[in-house]
Coordinates of C-alpha atoms in Angstrom, one line a residue:
Chain A
M1 CA 27.1 18.8 33.2
R2 CA 23.7 20.5 32.2
R3 CA 24.3 23.6 30.2
V4 CA 23.3 23.0 26.5
G5 CA 23.7 25.4 23.5
I6 CA 21.7 24.6 20.3
L7 CA 22.8 25.8 17.2
L8 CA 20.4 26.1 14.1
S9 CA 19.6 27.7 10.8
G10 CA 15.9 27.3 10.6
R11 CA 12.8 26.5 12.5
G12 CA 14.5 24.0 14.4
S13 CA 11.5 21.4 15.2
N14 CA 13.9 19.3 17.0
F15 CA 15.1 22.3 19.3
E16 CA 11.2 23.1 20.2
A17 CA 10.9 19.4 21.3
I18 CA 13.8 19.6 23.3
A19 CA 12.7 22.9 24.9
R20 CA 9.3 21.2 25.6
N21 CA 11.0 18.4 27.1
V22 CA 13.2 20.7 29.3
R23 CA 10.3 22.7 30.3
A24 CA 8.1 19.7 31.2
G25 CA 11.0 18.1 33.4
R26 CA 11.4 15.4 31.2
L27 CA 15.2 16.2 30.3
D28 CA 17.2 17.6 33.1
A29 CA 19.3 20.3 31.1
E30 CA 19.3 24.0 30.9
I31 CA 19.3 25.6 27.5
A32 CA 22.0 28.2 28.1
V33 CA 21.8 29.7 24.5
V34 CA 20.5 29.4 21.0
I35 CA 22.4 30.6 18.3
S36 CA 21.7 30.8 14.7
N37 CA 23.9 31.4 11.8
R38 CA 20.8 33.1 9.8
A39 CA 19.0 36.3 11.4
E40 CA 15.8 35.2 9.8
A41 CA 15.5 31.7 11.2
P42 CA 12.1 31.2 12.7
G43 CA 14.1 29.3 15.5
V44 CA 15.4 32.4 17.1
E45 CA 12.1 34.0 17.5
T46 CA 10.6 30.7 19.0
A47 CA 13.6 30.6 21.4
R48 CA 12.8 34.2 22.5
S49 CA 9.2 33.5 23.1
L50 CA 10.0 30.5 25.3
G51 CA 12.1 33.2 27.4
L52 CA 15.6 31.5 26.3
T53 CA 18.6 33.6 25.3
A54 CA 18.9 33.9 21.5
L55 CA 21.6 35.1 19.2
A56 CA 21.9 35.5 15.5
I57 CA 25.3 35.4 14.4
P58 CA 25.3 35.8 10.5
S59 CA 27.7 33.8 8.8
R60 CA 27.3 35.1 5.4
G61 CA 30.7 36.3 4.0
L62 CA 32.9 34.7 6.8
E63 CA 35.4 32.1 6.4
R64 CA 34.4 28.8 8.2
E65 CA 37.2 29.1 10.6
A66 CA 36.6 33.0 11.6
Y67 CA 33.0 32.5 12.1
D68 CA 33.5 29.2 14.0
Q69 CA 35.8 31.2 16.2
K70 CA 33.1 33.6 16.8
L71 CA 30.5 30.8 17.7
I72 CA 33.2 29.2 20.2
E73 CA 33.4 32.5 21.9
A74 CA 29.6 32.8 22.2
L75 CA 29.0 29.3 23.3
K76 CA 32.1 29.6 26.1
Q77 CA 30.5 33.0 27.3
H78 CA 27.3 31.3 28.0
G79 CA 28.9 28.3 29.7
V80 CA 28.0 25.9 27.0
E81 CA 29.0 22.0 28.0
L82 CA 27.1 20.3 25.4
V83 CA 26.7 21.6 21.8
V84 CA 23.3 20.3 20.1
L85 CA 22.6 20.9 16.3
A86 CA 19.2 21.2 15.3
G87 CA 19.0 21.7 11.5
Y88 CA 22.0 23.6 11.7
M89 CA 23.2 23.9 8.1
R90 CA 26.9 24.7 7.9
L91 CA 29.7 22.1 8.4
L92 CA 31.6 22.6 11.7
S93 CA 35.4 23.1 11.4
P94 CA 38.0 20.8 12.8
A95 CA 39.1 23.5 15.2
F96 CA 35.5 23.8 16.7
I97 CA 35.2 19.9 17.0
R98 CA 38.2 19.9 18.7
E99 CA 37.1 22.5 21.0
F100 CA 34.2 20.4 22.2
P101 CA 35.5 16.6 22.2
M102 CA 32.5 14.4 22.2
R103 CA 30.4 17.5 23.4
I104 CA 28.7 17.8 20.0
V105 CA 25.4 16.2 18.9
N106 CA 23.4 16.0 15.9
I107 CA 20.5 14.2 14.6
H108 CA 20.0 12.6 11.0
P109 CA 16.7 11.4 9.4
S110 CA 18.0 7.9 8.4
L111 CA 19.6 4.9 10.2
L112 CA 23.2 5.7 9.9
P113 CA 25.3 4.5 8.0
A114 CA 22.9 4.3 5.4
F115 CA 22.0 7.7 3.5
P116 CA 24.2 10.2 4.9
G117 CA 24.0 13.6 3.5
L118 CA 21.0 15.9 2.4
D119 CA 17.4 14.6 1.9
A120 CA 18.0 11.4 3.4
Q121 CA 14.3 10.5 4.0
H122 CA 13.9 10.7 0.0
Q123 CA 17.5 9.1 -0.6
A124 CA 15.8 6.3 1.6
F125 CA 12.5 6.2 -0.1
D126 CA 13.7 6.3 -3.5
Y127 CA 16.2 3.5 -2.5
G128 CA 13.1 1.5 -1.8
V129 CA 13.9 0.3 1.7
R130 CA 11.2 -0.8 4.2
V131 CA 12.9 0.3 7.2
S132 CA 14.4 3.8 7.9
G133 CA 14.6 5.9 11.0
C134 CA 16.8 8.5 12.7
T135 CA 20.1 8.6 14.4
V136 CA 21.6 10.7 17.2
H137 CA 25.4 10.7 17.1
F138 CA 28.4 12.6 18.3
V139 CA 29.8 14.7 15.8
D140 CA 33.5 14.1 14.4
E141 CA 35.3 15.4 11.6
H142 CA 33.5 13.1 9.0
L143 CA 29.7 14.0 7.7
D144 CA 27.2 12.1 9.5
H145 CA 29.8 9.8 11.0
G146 CA 30.6 10.1 14.8
P147 CA 29.7 7.3 17.3
I148 CA 25.9 6.5 17.5
I149 CA 24.2 7.2 20.7
L150 CA 20.4 6.3 19.9
Q151 CA 18.7 5.5 16.7
S152 CA 15.1 4.7 16.2
A153 CA 13.5 2.3 13.2
V154 CA 10.8 3.4 11.3
E155 CA 8.8 1.2 8.8
V156 CA 8.1 2.2 5.3
A157 CA 4.3 1.7 4.8
A158 CA 3.2 0.3 1.3
D159 CA 1.4 3.6 0.7
D160 CA 3.9 6.0 2.2
T161 CA 5.2 8.8 0.1
A162 CA 8.6 10.4 0.8
E163 CA 6.6 13.1 2.7
T164 CA 4.3 10.8 5.1
L165 CA 7.7 8.9 5.9
S166 CA 9.3 12.0 6.6
A167 CA 6.7 13.1 8.9
R168 CA 6.7 9.8 11.0
I169 CA 10.8 10.0 11.2
L170 CA 10.4 13.4 12.6
A171 CA 8.1 12.5 15.2
E172 CA 10.7 9.7 16.3
E173 CA 13.6 12.6 15.9
H174 CA 11.7 14.5 18.6
K175 CA 11.6 11.5 21.1
I176 CA 15.1 10.3 20.8
Y177 CA 17.0 13.4 20.6
S178 CA 16.1 14.4 24.2
E179 CA 16.6 11.0 25.4
A180 CA 20.2 11.0 23.9
I181 CA 21.2 14.3 25.3
G182 CA 20.2 13.1 28.6
I183 CA 22.2 10.1 28.3
V184 CA 25.2 12.4 27.2
L185 CA 24.4 14.9 30.0
S186 CA 24.3 12.1 32.6
G187 CA 27.7 10.9 31.4
A188 CA 26.2 7.2 31.9
F189 CA 28.2 5.7 28.9
R190 CA 31.5 4.9 27.5
I191 CA 33.0 4.8 24.2
D192 CA 35.0 1.7 22.9
G193 CA 36.2 2.0 19.4
R194 CA 33.0 3.5 17.8
R195 CA 30.7 2.0 20.1
V196 CA 28.8 4.1 22.7
K197 CA 28.2 1.6 25.7
L198 CA 25.3 2.9 27.6
E199 CA 25.7 2.0 31.4
N200 CA 22.6 0.5 33.4
R201 CA 20.4 0.5 30.4
N202 CA 19.3 -2.1 27.8
H203 CA 18.4 -0.9 24.2
A204 CA 16.3 -3.8 23.5
S205 CA 13.8 -2.9 26.2
Chain B
M1 CA 4.6 -19.6 -10.2
R2 CA 5.6 -22.0 -7.5
R3 CA 8.6 -24.2 -8.4
V4 CA 11.6 -22.9 -6.0
G5 CA 15.3 -23.9 -6.3
I6 CA 17.5 -23.6 -3.5
L7 CA 21.2 -23.1 -3.9
L8 CA 23.5 -23.3 -0.9
S9 CA 27.0 -23.9 0.4
G10 CA 26.6 -24.9 3.9
R11 CA 24.0 -25.8 6.4
G12 CA 21.3 -23.6 4.7
S13 CA 19.4 -22.6 8.0
N14 CA 17.5 -20.4 6.0
F15 CA 16.6 -23.3 3.6
E16 CA 15.5 -25.3 6.7
A17 CA 13.2 -22.7 7.8
I18 CA 11.7 -22.5 4.1
A19 CA 11.3 -25.9 4.1
R20 CA 9.4 -26.1 7.3
N21 CA 7.1 -23.4 6.4
V22 CA 6.3 -25.3 2.9
R23 CA 5.7 -28.5 4.9
A24 CA 3.5 -26.8 7.2
G25 CA 1.5 -25.1 4.4
R26 CA 2.7 -21.8 5.7
L27 CA 4.2 -21.2 2.1
D28 CA 2.5 -22.0 -0.8
A29 CA 5.7 -23.4 -2.9
E30 CA 7.3 -26.6 -4.0
I31 CA 11.0 -27.0 -3.6
A32 CA 11.9 -28.7 -7.0
V33 CA 15.7 -28.9 -6.2
V34 CA 18.2 -28.2 -3.9
I35 CA 21.7 -27.6 -5.2
S36 CA 25.0 -27.1 -3.4
N37 CA 28.5 -26.2 -5.1
R38 CA 30.1 -28.2 -2.1
A39 CA 29.6 -31.9 -2.0
E40 CA 30.1 -32.0 1.8
A41 CA 27.4 -29.1 2.4
P42 CA 25.4 -30.3 5.4
G43 CA 22.2 -28.9 3.6
V44 CA 22.1 -31.5 1.1
E45 CA 21.7 -34.3 3.5
T46 CA 19.2 -32.2 5.2
A47 CA 17.2 -32.0 1.9
R48 CA 17.3 -35.6 1.4
S49 CA 16.3 -36.3 4.8
L50 CA 13.4 -34.3 3.9
G51 CA 12.6 -36.1 0.7
L52 CA 13.6 -33.3 -1.4
T53 CA 15.9 -33.6 -4.5
A54 CA 19.2 -32.6 -3.8
L55 CA 22.4 -32.3 -6.0
A56 CA 25.9 -31.6 -5.3
I57 CA 27.3 -29.8 -8.3
P58 CA 30.9 -29.1 -7.2
S59 CA 32.3 -25.8 -8.4
R60 CA 36.0 -26.4 -7.5
G61 CA 38.1 -25.7 -10.5
L62 CA 35.6 -24.4 -12.7
E63 CA 35.3 -20.9 -14.4
R64 CA 32.0 -18.9 -13.1
E65 CA 30.5 -18.8 -16.7
A66 CA 31.0 -22.5 -17.2
Y67 CA 29.7 -23.6 -13.7
D68 CA 26.9 -21.3 -13.8
Q69 CA 25.7 -23.0 -17.2
K70 CA 25.7 -26.2 -15.3
L71 CA 23.5 -24.5 -12.6
I72 CA 21.1 -23.2 -15.3
E73 CA 20.6 -26.5 -17.0
A74 CA 20.1 -28.2 -13.5
L75 CA 17.7 -25.6 -12.6
K76 CA 15.8 -25.9 -15.8
Q77 CA 15.6 -29.5 -16.0
H78 CA 13.9 -29.5 -12.7
G79 CA 11.4 -26.6 -13.7
V80 CA 12.8 -23.9 -11.5
E81 CA 10.8 -20.6 -11.8
L82 CA 12.2 -18.8 -8.7
V83 CA 16.0 -19.2 -7.5
V84 CA 16.4 -18.7 -3.9
L85 CA 20.0 -18.4 -2.4
A86 CA 20.4 -19.7 1.1
G87 CA 24.0 -19.3 2.0
Y88 CA 25.4 -19.8 -1.7
M89 CA 28.7 -18.3 -1.3
R90 CA 29.5 -17.8 -5.0
L91 CA 28.7 -14.6 -7.2
L92 CA 26.4 -15.4 -9.8
S93 CA 27.7 -14.7 -13.4
P94 CA 25.6 -11.9 -15.4
A95 CA 24.6 -14.7 -17.7
F96 CA 22.8 -16.5 -14.9
I97 CA 21.3 -13.3 -13.8
R98 CA 20.2 -12.6 -17.3
E99 CA 18.5 -16.2 -17.3
F100 CA 16.2 -15.4 -14.3
P101 CA 15.1 -11.7 -14.4
M102 CA 13.6 -10.8 -11.1
R103 CA 13.3 -14.5 -10.2
I104 CA 16.5 -14.6 -8.0
V105 CA 16.1 -13.8 -4.5
N106 CA 18.8 -13.4 -1.9
I107 CA 18.8 -12.5 2.1
H108 CA 21.4 -10.4 3.8
P109 CA 21.9 -10.2 7.6
S110 CA 21.9 -6.2 7.7
L111 CA 19.4 -3.3 6.6
L112 CA 20.6 -2.8 3.2
P113 CA 22.2 -0.6 2.1
A114 CA 24.0 -0.6 5.3
F115 CA 26.8 -3.1 5.7
P116 CA 26.9 -5.0 2.4
G117 CA 29.4 -8.0 1.8
L118 CA 30.7 -10.6 4.3
D119 CA 30.3 -10.8 8.1
A120 CA 27.4 -8.0 8.0
Q121 CA 26.5 -8.7 11.6
H122 CA 29.8 -7.9 12.9
Q123 CA 30.3 -5.0 10.6
A124 CA 27.1 -3.6 12.2
F125 CA 28.2 -4.2 15.6
D126 CA 31.4 -2.8 15.4
Y127 CA 30.1 0.2 13.7
G128 CA 28.1 0.5 17.0
V129 CA 24.3 0.9 15.4
R130 CA 21.6 0.4 17.5
V131 CA 19.2 -0.9 15.0
S132 CA 20.3 -3.6 12.4
G133 CA 18.1 -6.2 10.8
C134 CA 17.8 -8.4 7.7
T135 CA 16.8 -7.7 4.0
V136 CA 15.6 -9.9 1.5
H137 CA 16.3 -8.7 -2.2
F138 CA 16.2 -9.5 -5.8
V139 CA 19.6 -10.3 -7.0
D140 CA 21.1 -8.0 -9.8
E141 CA 24.6 -7.8 -11.0
H142 CA 25.9 -5.7 -8.1
L143 CA 26.5 -7.2 -4.7
D144 CA 23.8 -7.1 -2.1
H145 CA 22.1 -4.4 -4.1
G146 CA 18.7 -5.5 -5.9
P147 CA 15.4 -4.1 -5.1
I148 CA 14.4 -4.6 -1.8
I149 CA 11.4 -7.1 -1.1
L150 CA 11.5 -7.3 2.7
Q151 CA 13.3 -6.0 5.7
S152 CA 13.0 -6.7 9.4
A153 CA 14.7 -4.5 12.0
V154 CA 16.4 -5.9 15.1
E155 CA 17.6 -3.8 17.8
V156 CA 20.9 -3.9 19.4
A157 CA 20.8 -4.4 23.1
A158 CA 23.3 -2.9 25.4
D159 CA 24.5 -6.5 26.9
D160 CA 24.5 -7.7 23.2
T161 CA 27.7 -9.2 21.4
A162 CA 28.1 -9.7 17.6
E163 CA 26.8 -13.3 18.2
T164 CA 23.9 -12.7 20.4
L165 CA 22.8 -10.1 17.8
S166 CA 23.7 -12.5 14.7
A167 CA 21.4 -15.1 16.4
R168 CA 18.4 -12.6 16.9
I169 CA 18.8 -11.4 13.2
L170 CA 19.0 -15.2 12.0
A171 CA 15.7 -15.6 13.7
E172 CA 14.1 -12.8 11.6
E173 CA 15.7 -14.1 8.5
H174 CA 13.6 -17.1 9.2
K175 CA 10.7 -15.5 9.3
I176 CA 10.8 -12.8 6.5
Y177 CA 12.5 -15.0 3.7
S178 CA 9.6 -17.5 3.6
E179 CA 7.3 -14.1 3.6
A180 CA 9.1 -12.7 0.9
I181 CA 9.4 -15.8 -1.4
G182 CA 5.4 -15.9 -1.0
I183 CA 5.2 -12.4 -2.1
V184 CA 7.4 -13.1 -5.3
L185 CA 5.5 -16.1 -6.2
S186 CA 2.2 -14.4 -5.7
G187 CA 3.1 -11.9 -8.1
A188 CA 1.3 -9.2 -6.2
F189 CA 4.1 -6.6 -6.4
R190 CA 5.1 -4.1 -9.2
I191 CA 8.8 -2.5 -9.4
D192 CA 9.1 1.0 -10.0
G193 CA 12.6 2.3 -10.4
R194 CA 14.1 0.2 -7.6
R195 CA 11.1 0.2 -5.2
V196 CA 8.9 -3.1 -4.7
K197 CA 5.5 -1.8 -4.8
L198 CA 3.5 -4.6 -2.7
E199 CA -0.2 -4.8 -3.7
N200 CA -3.2 -5.1 -1.1
R201 CA -0.5 -4.7 1.6
N202 CA 0.8 -2.3 4.2
H203 CA 4.0 -3.1 5.7
A204 CA 3.5 -0.8 8.5
S205 CA 1.0 -3.2 9.7

């Protein structure tokens, strides 16, 4: 499995990091298509400037089920095996998730299950945690909830603001998302309950 | 402020670590009294063997409010300024918490707010997190909820069991609890909302 489809709604800085890693040969994947639900998303232009196939499929005015059917068709047309969410600001329908079982990944800027939902970095900062981070997980039918593939911890510094913390978390996102995608594409894992067991790998090292 | 009172219900391995750090001069505090709500708690014997004042005040059969009044009296008799929970398996009454405002600390074996309550290490392991850890926090009237003083992250290894993970978390608990007590006793912090702002200190370093 190598063919990846990216869904985004904005700039997609995680998409940019993934594209860089693919181009540099650090991630053995092929970005088959980039799809935005917003025609004006900067990520579409970025994708095209990188010579990638990028589609804008506007979601405005469409029911989720109807829109997701259009997405499914476009992804299948491009032979997408793994769907990668990169700042895609819509909830996926159960029908979409059933179409790609354990084949949709997302990244969230907190150590889930802490601080799901929007603005996780500010939630964590205001809560006063000393450690936050980011999580790459499979997408299931519950928000920010599927089995966790990788997490990376980021310490909160005494002089941090929510913004400086967010920036350090984003830098970690750019590292672990490509690593997690590589793990999923390699198939070198098993899912036991909701634990993702990596093969030939030790996450303390 | 230097006089610390320890509450425990069992062995109190965190109490042992604190006592070692006090004895070694790594923590500028005086353990004024160790109190157990169980006469048979091994921590009582340990405390006495270390030459510390240790009381067993059995809680069996007593209403929480009535028992907590006995605790308050004993702690005040011994001039306790900071109450340190070390495996104390009872909820404290609001009256007790009002008696020691921001003067009660607890340690919890997860990165709060994730996995509050019992068996946090197993909760985290079964959830499949890649990073867990421990949290020292002020005790307020909600379970495992008060402002966070320190946290330490512990990575989950691919070959971990809940037991090996718990052991690594416990080793971190033994480090950060004394450090957090030192911060509270030093008074070098401010509380802003629920954020504990440490002075002259940078937690990323």
